[in-house]
Short mmCIF file of C-alpha atoms in Angstrom, two decimals:
data_model
loop_
_atom_site.label_atom_id
_atom_site.label_comp_id
_atom_site.label_asym_id
_atom_site.label_seq_id
_atom_site.Cartn_x
_atom_site.Cartn_y
_atom_site.Cartn_z
CA UNK A 1 -26.20 -9.98 -30.80
CA UNK A 2 -28.39 -7.09 -29.66
CA UNK A 3 -27.16 -3.53 -29.18
CA UNK A 4 -26.93 -3.75 -25.37
CA UNK A 5 -24.82 -6.92 -25.50
CA UNK A 6 -22.53 -5.38 -28.12
CA UNK A 7 -22.12 -2.25 -26.01
CA UNK A 8 -21.24 -4.28 -22.92
CA UNK A 9 -18.71 -6.31 -24.91
CA UNK A 10 -17.09 -3.12 -26.21
CA UNK A 11 -16.92 -1.71 -22.69
CA UNK A 12 -15.29 -4.91 -21.44
CA UNK A 13 -12.72 -4.68 -24.23
CA UNK A 14 -12.12 -1.03 -23.39
CA UNK A 15 -11.59 -1.97 -19.75
CA UNK A 16 -8.95 -4.54 -20.70
CA UNK A 17 -7.16 -2.04 -22.95
CA UNK A 18 -7.11 0.57 -20.18
CA UNK A 19 -5.79 -1.90 -17.61
CA UNK A 20 -2.95 -2.97 -19.91
CA UNK A 21 -2.26 0.68 -20.76
CA UNK A 22 -2.02 1.54 -17.07
CA UNK A 23 0.53 -1.26 -16.65
CA UNK A 24 2.65 0.34 -19.38
CA UNK A 25 2.53 3.73 -17.65
CA UNK A 26 3.24 2.16 -14.25
CA UNK A 27 6.30 0.56 -15.84
CA UNK A 28 7.55 4.00 -16.91
CA UNK A 29 6.91 5.26 -13.37
CA UNK A 30 8.88 2.27 -12.05
CA UNK A 31 11.94 3.23 -14.11
CA UNK A 32 11.57 6.89 -13.10
CA UNK A 33 11.59 5.86 -9.43
CA UNK A 34 14.66 3.71 -10.09
CA UNK A 35 16.37 6.74 -11.62
CA UNK A 36 15.42 8.82 -8.58
CA UNK A 37 17.10 6.36 -6.23
CA UNK A 38 20.13 5.91 -8.51
CA UNK A 39 20.86 9.62 -8.92
CA UNK A 40 20.17 10.14 -5.23
CA UNK A 41 22.78 7.52 -4.32
CA UNK A 42 25.42 9.37 -6.33
CA UNK A 43 25.20 12.40 -4.06
CA UNK A 44 27.19 12.79 -0.90
CA UNK A 45 23.94 13.29 0.93
CA UNK A 46 22.51 10.07 -0.42
CA UNK A 47 25.41 7.90 0.72
CA UNK A 48 25.32 8.66 4.41
CA UNK A 49 22.79 10.03 6.86
CA UNK A 50 25.61 11.65 8.81
CA UNK A 51 25.81 14.40 6.20
CA UNK A 52 22.38 15.59 7.34
CA UNK A 53 23.76 16.79 10.65
CA UNK A 54 26.72 18.60 9.06
CA UNK A 55 26.67 22.34 8.48
CA UNK A 56 23.43 23.08 10.34
CA UNK A 57 22.03 26.48 9.47
CA UNK A 58 19.79 28.72 11.50
CA UNK A 59 16.12 28.06 12.24
CA UNK A 60 16.69 24.35 12.57
CA UNK A 61 17.74 23.71 8.94
CA UNK A 62 20.48 21.55 7.47
CA UNK A 63 22.51 23.14 4.67
CA UNK A 64 24.21 20.86 2.16
CA UNK A 65 26.24 22.01 -0.82
CA UNK A 66 25.81 20.15 -4.10
CA UNK A 67 27.53 20.67 -7.43
CA UNK A 68 25.54 22.18 -10.29
CA UNK A 69 25.98 21.61 -14.01
CA UNK A 70 27.52 25.06 -14.42
CA UNK A 71 30.44 24.13 -12.20
CA UNK A 72 29.27 26.15 -9.21
CA UNK A 73 27.55 25.06 -6.07
CA UNK A 74 24.05 25.42 -4.72
CA UNK A 75 22.80 25.18 -1.18
CA UNK A 76 19.89 22.91 -0.42
CA UNK A 77 18.09 23.54 2.84
CA UNK A 78 16.20 20.63 4.33
CA UNK A 79 14.29 20.76 7.59
CA UNK A 80 16.03 18.96 10.41
CA UNK A 81 13.31 16.64 11.62
CA UNK A 82 14.22 15.32 15.05
CA UNK A 83 12.11 12.46 16.29
CA UNK A 84 12.16 10.08 19.22
CA UNK A 85 12.72 6.43 18.34
CA UNK A 86 10.14 3.79 19.21
CA UNK A 87 12.23 2.56 22.12
CA UNK A 88 12.94 6.07 23.38
CA UNK A 89 16.68 5.50 23.23
CA UNK A 90 17.84 7.83 20.45
CA UNK A 91 17.06 11.01 18.51
CA UNK A 92 17.59 10.57 14.76
CA UNK A 93 16.87 12.95 11.86
CA UNK A 94 14.80 11.85 8.89
CA UNK A 95 16.75 10.95 5.77
CA UNK A 96 16.68 13.21 2.69
CA UNK A 97 14.35 10.95 0.69
CA UNK A 98 14.88 8.89 -2.43
CA UNK A 99 16.28 11.88 -4.35
CA UNK A 100 19.06 12.20 -1.78
CA UNK A 101 18.92 15.99 -1.89
CA UNK A 102 19.97 16.12 -5.56
CA UNK A 103 18.23 18.20 -8.21
CA UNK A 104 18.34 15.47 -10.84
CA UNK A 105 17.07 12.84 -8.42
CA UNK A 106 14.23 15.13 -7.41
CA UNK A 107 13.40 15.75 -11.09
CA UNK A 108 13.06 12.02 -11.76
CA UNK A 109 11.03 11.66 -8.57
CA UNK A 110 8.56 14.28 -9.76
CA UNK A 111 8.37 12.56 -13.14
CA UNK A 112 7.64 9.27 -11.35
CA UNK A 113 4.81 10.84 -9.37
CA UNK A 114 3.34 12.42 -12.51
CA UNK A 115 3.44 9.09 -14.34
CA UNK A 116 1.87 7.39 -11.32
CA UNK A 117 -0.99 9.90 -11.38
CA UNK A 118 -1.52 9.24 -15.10
CA UNK A 119 -1.42 5.46 -14.60
CA UNK A 120 -3.88 5.78 -11.70
CA UNK A 121 -6.35 7.72 -13.86
CA UNK A 122 -6.05 5.19 -16.71
CA UNK A 123 -6.49 2.23 -14.34
CA UNK A 124 -9.46 3.90 -12.64
CA UNK A 125 -10.98 4.33 -16.10
CA UNK A 126 -10.52 0.61 -16.67
CA UNK A 127 -12.30 -0.21 -13.41
CA UNK A 128 -15.20 2.10 -14.31
CA UNK A 129 -15.45 0.59 -17.80
CA UNK A 130 -15.56 -2.89 -16.24
CA UNK A 131 -18.40 -1.76 -13.96
CA UNK A 132 -20.35 -0.33 -16.89
CA UNK A 133 -19.86 -3.50 -18.94
CA UNK A 134 -21.49 -5.66 -16.24
CA UNK A 135 -23.76 -2.92 -14.84
CA UNK A 136 -22.82 -3.67 -11.23
CA UNK A 137 -20.09 -3.05 -8.70
CA UNK A 138 -16.73 -3.99 -10.28
CA UNK A 139 -15.62 -6.42 -7.60
CA UNK A 140 -17.59 -9.60 -8.15
CA UNK A 141 -14.51 -11.86 -8.54
CA UNK A 142 -10.81 -11.85 -7.70
CA UNK A 143 -9.81 -10.22 -10.99
CA UNK A 144 -12.11 -7.29 -10.41
CA UNK A 145 -11.13 -7.12 -6.74
CA UNK A 146 -7.44 -7.03 -7.69
CA UNK A 147 -7.65 -4.21 -10.21
CA UNK A 148 -9.83 -2.19 -7.82
CA UNK A 149 -7.51 -2.93 -4.89
CA UNK A 150 -4.42 -1.64 -6.70
CA UNK A 151 -6.33 1.43 -7.87
CA UNK A 152 -7.38 2.28 -4.31
CA UNK A 153 -3.86 1.65 -2.96
CA UNK A 154 -2.35 4.08 -5.45
CA UNK A 155 -5.17 6.54 -4.77
CA UNK A 156 -4.43 6.44 -1.04
CA UNK A 157 -0.73 7.05 -1.73
CA UNK A 158 -1.53 10.02 -3.98
CA UNK A 159 -3.88 11.47 -1.36
CA UNK A 160 -1.06 11.36 1.20
CA UNK A 161 1.19 13.14 -1.30
CA UNK A 162 -1.50 15.75 -1.94
CA UNK A 163 -1.68 16.31 1.83
CA UNK A 164 2.08 16.99 1.71
CA UNK A 165 2.98 13.92 3.71
CA UNK A 166 6.53 12.63 3.33
CA UNK A 167 5.72 9.35 1.54
CA UNK A 168 7.49 9.56 -1.82
CA UNK A 169 10.02 7.05 -0.52
CA UNK A 170 7.19 4.51 -0.83
CA UNK A 171 6.68 5.09 -4.55
CA UNK A 172 9.07 2.48 -5.93
CA UNK A 173 7.82 -0.33 -3.71
CA UNK A 174 4.19 0.64 -4.32
CA UNK A 175 4.51 0.74 -8.11
CA UNK A 176 6.39 -2.57 -8.10
CA UNK A 177 3.63 -4.21 -6.06
CA UNK A 178 0.91 -2.74 -8.28
CA UNK A 179 2.61 -4.11 -11.39
CA UNK A 180 2.84 -7.53 -9.73
CA UNK A 181 -0.82 -7.36 -8.69
CA UNK A 182 -2.00 -6.37 -12.17
CA UNK A 183 0.24 -8.97 -13.78
CA UNK A 184 -1.31 -11.74 -11.69
CA UNK A 185 -4.80 -10.33 -12.24
CA UNK A 186 -4.54 -10.19 -16.03
CA UNK A 187 -2.92 -13.62 -16.41
CA UNK A 188 -3.92 -15.96 -13.59
CA UNK A 189 -7.08 -14.38 -12.16
CA UNK A 190 -8.71 -12.95 -15.27
CA UNK A 191 -12.44 -13.70 -15.53
CA UNK A 192 -14.70 -12.56 -18.36
CA UNK A 193 -17.45 -10.08 -17.57
CA UNK A 194 -20.48 -11.86 -16.20
CA UNK A 195 -23.42 -11.36 -13.88
CA UNK A 196 -23.42 -12.42 -10.25
CA UNK A 197 -25.34 -15.16 -8.51
CA UNK A 198 -28.64 -13.97 -6.97
CA UNK A 199 -27.21 -13.89 -3.41
CA UNK A 200 -24.80 -11.12 -4.42
CA UNK A 201 -27.42 -8.87 -5.98
CA UNK A 202 -27.64 -6.52 -3.02
CA UNK A 203 -26.66 -2.98 -2.12
CA UNK A 204 -24.49 -4.57 0.56
CA UNK A 205 -22.10 -5.57 -2.25
CA UNK A 206 -21.29 -1.88 -2.67
CA UNK A 207 -20.94 -1.31 1.07
CA UNK A 208 -19.25 -4.46 2.37
CA UNK A 209 -16.80 -5.21 -0.45
CA UNK A 210 -15.88 -1.58 -1.10
CA UNK A 211 -14.88 -1.07 2.54
CA UNK A 212 -12.93 -4.34 2.48
CA UNK A 213 -10.97 -3.07 -0.54
CA UNK A 214 -10.27 0.28 1.11
CA UNK A 215 -9.12 -1.43 4.30
CA UNK A 216 -6.83 -3.81 2.42
CA UNK A 217 -5.26 -0.99 0.41
CA UNK A 218 -4.59 1.14 3.49
CA UNK A 219 -3.39 -1.86 5.51
CA UNK A 220 -0.93 -2.49 2.67
CA UNK A 221 0.48 1.03 2.99
CA UNK A 222 0.81 0.49 6.73
CA UNK A 223 2.60 -2.81 6.12
CA UNK A 224 5.10 -1.12 3.81
CA UNK A 225 5.84 1.46 6.49
CA UNK A 226 6.23 -1.29 9.09
CA UNK A 227 8.59 -3.36 6.94
CA UNK A 228 10.80 -0.40 6.14
CA UNK A 229 10.76 0.57 9.83
CA UNK A 230 12.38 -2.76 10.69
CA UNK A 231 15.15 -2.24 8.13
CA UNK A 232 15.74 1.37 9.14
CA UNK A 233 15.72 0.50 12.86
CA UNK A 234 18.38 -2.14 12.26
CA UNK A 235 20.44 0.44 10.35
CA UNK A 236 20.16 2.96 13.18
CA UNK A 237 21.09 0.32 15.75
CA UNK A 238 24.32 -0.39 13.87
CA UNK A 239 25.19 3.30 13.79
CA UNK A 240 24.42 3.65 17.49
CA UNK A 241 26.68 0.68 18.29
CA UNK A 242 29.54 2.08 16.23
CA UNK A 243 29.24 -0.53 13.49
CA UNK A 244 29.67 0.16 9.79
CA UNK A 245 26.44 -0.45 7.81
CA UNK A 246 26.70 -2.13 4.42
CA UNK A 247 26.65 -0.32 1.10
CA UNK A 248 22.93 -0.99 0.65
CA UNK A 249 22.14 0.55 4.03
CA UNK A 250 24.32 3.59 3.36
CA UNK A 251 22.86 4.12 -0.11
CA UNK A 252 19.18 3.31 0.49
CA UNK A 253 18.25 3.05 4.16
CA UNK A 254 20.04 6.29 5.05
CA UNK A 255 17.60 8.19 2.84
CA UNK A 256 14.45 6.82 4.47
CA UNK A 257 12.64 8.64 7.27
CA UNK A 258 13.89 7.76 10.73
CA UNK A 259 12.74 4.56 12.37
CA UNK A 260 10.60 6.58 14.75
CA UNK A 261 8.88 8.40 11.87
CA UNK A 262 8.19 5.14 10.02
CA UNK A 263 6.93 3.49 13.19
CA UNK A 264 4.52 6.35 13.92
CA UNK A 265 3.40 6.47 10.28
CA UNK A 266 2.54 2.76 10.21
CA UNK A 267 0.77 2.93 13.57
CA UNK A 268 -1.37 5.90 12.59
CA UNK A 269 -2.33 4.31 9.27
CA UNK A 270 -3.34 1.01 10.89
CA UNK A 271 -5.13 2.71 13.78
CA UNK A 272 -7.07 4.95 11.41
CA UNK A 273 -8.39 2.13 9.23
CA UNK A 274 -9.04 -0.44 11.99
CA UNK A 275 -12.52 0.95 12.82
CA UNK A 276 -13.43 0.66 9.13
CA UNK A 277 -12.31 -2.99 9.15
CA UNK A 278 -14.56 -3.53 12.16
CA UNK A 279 -17.44 -2.00 10.22
CA UNK A 280 -16.58 -4.24 7.23
CA UNK A 281 -17.04 -7.38 9.33
CA UNK A 282 -20.30 -6.07 10.82
CA UNK A 283 -21.60 -5.16 7.36
CA UNK A 284 -20.71 -8.63 6.11
CA UNK A 285 -22.62 -10.21 8.98
CA UNK A 286 -25.70 -8.12 8.22
CA UNK A 287 -25.47 -9.07 4.54
CA UNK A 288 -25.09 -12.74 5.49
CA UNK A 289 -28.26 -12.46 7.52
CA UNK A 290 -30.14 -11.14 4.49
CA UNK A 291 -28.63 -13.61 2.01
CA UNK A 292 -28.30 -16.83 4.02
CA UNK A 293 -30.60 -16.33 6.99
CA UNK A 294 -27.80 -16.25 9.58
CA UNK A 295 -25.39 -13.52 10.65
CA UNK A 296 -22.41 -15.74 11.43
CA UNK A 297 -21.74 -19.30 10.34
CA UNK A 298 -17.97 -19.73 10.72
CA UNK A 299 -17.45 -19.77 6.97
CA UNK A 300 -13.69 -19.74 6.13
CA UNK A 301 -13.88 -16.13 4.88
CA UNK A 302 -15.69 -15.09 8.06
CA UNK A 303 -13.18 -16.92 10.24
CA UNK A 304 -10.14 -15.34 8.61
CA UNK A 305 -11.74 -11.90 8.62
CA UNK A 306 -12.17 -12.30 12.38
CA UNK A 307 -8.59 -13.62 12.77
CA UNK A 308 -7.34 -10.55 10.90
CA UNK A 309 -9.38 -8.32 13.19
CA UNK A 310 -7.93 -10.02 16.28
CA UNK A 311 -4.38 -9.70 14.91
CA UNK A 312 -4.71 -5.96 14.28
CA UNK A 313 -6.42 -5.49 17.64
CA UNK A 314 -3.46 -7.27 19.28
CA UNK A 315 -1.05 -4.95 17.42
CA UNK A 316 -2.88 -1.82 18.53
CA UNK A 317 -3.00 -3.14 22.10
CA UNK A 318 0.70 -3.96 21.94
CA UNK A 319 1.47 -0.38 20.96
CA UNK A 320 -0.13 0.73 24.23
CA UNK A 321 1.93 -1.78 26.23
CA UNK A 322 5.43 -0.60 27.13
CA UNK A 323 7.12 -3.95 26.68
CA UNK A 324 5.69 -4.53 23.21
CA UNK A 325 6.47 -1.27 21.46
CA UNK A 326 8.94 -1.07 18.61
CA UNK A 327 10.02 -4.21 16.76
CA UNK A 328 7.75 -6.63 18.64
CA UNK A 329 4.68 -4.62 17.74
CA UNK A 330 5.94 -4.30 14.16
CA UNK A 331 6.15 -8.08 13.82
CA UNK A 332 2.55 -8.30 15.00
CA UNK A 333 1.52 -5.76 12.36
CA UNK A 334 3.16 -7.81 9.60
CA UNK A 335 1.48 -10.99 10.87
CA UNK A 336 -1.87 -9.16 10.82
CA UNK A 337 -1.36 -8.05 7.21
CA UNK A 338 -0.31 -11.60 6.34
CA UNK A 339 -3.66 -12.76 7.73
CA UNK A 340 -5.41 -10.24 5.49
CA UNK A 341 -3.49 -11.50 2.45
CA UNK A 342 -4.36 -15.11 3.21
CA UNK A 343 -7.98 -14.13 3.74
CA UNK A 344 -7.98 -12.72 0.22
CA UNK A 345 -5.76 -15.10 -1.79
CA UNK A 346 -5.53 -18.27 0.28
CA UNK A 347 -9.17 -18.61 1.29
CA UNK A 348 -10.45 -17.70 -2.19
CA UNK A 349 -8.15 -20.11 -4.03
CA UNK A 350 -7.59 -23.05 -1.69
CA UNK A 351 -10.66 -23.15 0.59
CA UNK A 352 -14.24 -23.82 -0.42
CA UNK A 353 -17.03 -22.01 1.40
CA UNK A 354 -20.11 -19.91 0.96
CA UNK A 355 -17.98 -17.08 -0.39
CA UNK A 356 -16.80 -19.27 -3.28
CA UNK A 357 -18.61 -17.84 -6.30
CA UNK A 358 -17.59 -17.72 -9.96
CA UNK A 359 -14.33 -19.68 -9.60
CA UNK A 360 -11.82 -16.93 -8.71
#
C-alpha cells in the first residue's frame, strides 16, 4: 500500500470515529433537552399558558414569581408576544419555551445548546475528513448525503439561534432526528470510501447536490414548525372552546410559541428556501445535459424533484389564498416535505434510474 492510499484510509477511519463521537455528544444533548422540558414542566408557568397573562407588568411584560433555592422568590420578566392566529380569530401569547420560565430548566437548555454546538463541530469534522479521504465532494452516496444533511440541518438551527430567533423549542426534536439519521447512516446506508463513476466527476456535483442538501435541511426545519403548529393550533382551539386540554398539552404544548408564530415561522422558512430548490432543479438539468446529452428525461429522481417543487409551489400559493390558510396549507406543506423524503429515500432505494450509482 502506497503512502497516499494509507493516508486516505486513515482519513476514512478518522471520519468514522468523528461521526460516532458526534453521536455520543448528540446523545448527551438529547438528555439535556429532556431535562430542560422536565424541569420546565415542574414550574407553574410550564403547566399552563394561562399563567403568562397573569400579573402583567409595565411596558408589555409578564411578571411571574418562581421559588429560588434560598427559599425566597425571584421575578422573571418575559416579553408578552401577542400575535394574530392563522385564521385571524384569536390573539394568543407565545409560550415560555421548553424551560418553562425556570432557572434550572434554562440552565439545562443552555447546556443542551452547548453540547449541540460541540456535536455539530465534531460531525462537521467527520464530513470534512470523509471528503479528504476520497478527494471529492462528500456526498457521492446516501451515507455521505445523510451525514452531510444532518450537519447542515443542525447548522441551520444554530444559525437561527445565533440570530436570536426563538427556536430552542425545536432542539429536542432536531437532536432526536439527527440521532436517527446518523444511526441509519452508520448501520444501513454505510458505504466505504470510493471514487465516483465518470459521469459524476463534474463541478456540478458541488453545486447541484450541495444546494439539494441545504434545501432538504431547511425544508426539514420548516416541516418541524408546521407539525408543531398543528398540535399547538389544536391546543388553542380547545382553550378557545372552553375545553380542558390533556396533561401533555398543558405540560408541553403550552410552552411552545403560539400557533400563529409557528405558522409564520414555517411559511417564512419554506418561502425563503423555495427559490433555491428551483435553482437546484435547474442546475440538475444543466448537469444532465453535460453528462447524458439531454436536459430532462423523466428519470425517477427528476420526476420526484419536480413533484416536490409543485407541492411546495401549491403550498405557497395556498398561503396567498384566503380559504387555504392555516391547517389546510399546513397539510400541504407536510405533503410537500413527504415528497422530498421519498425523493431521497424511496427513489434511491426502491427505484432504479440514471441516478442509481454505487448501490446506496
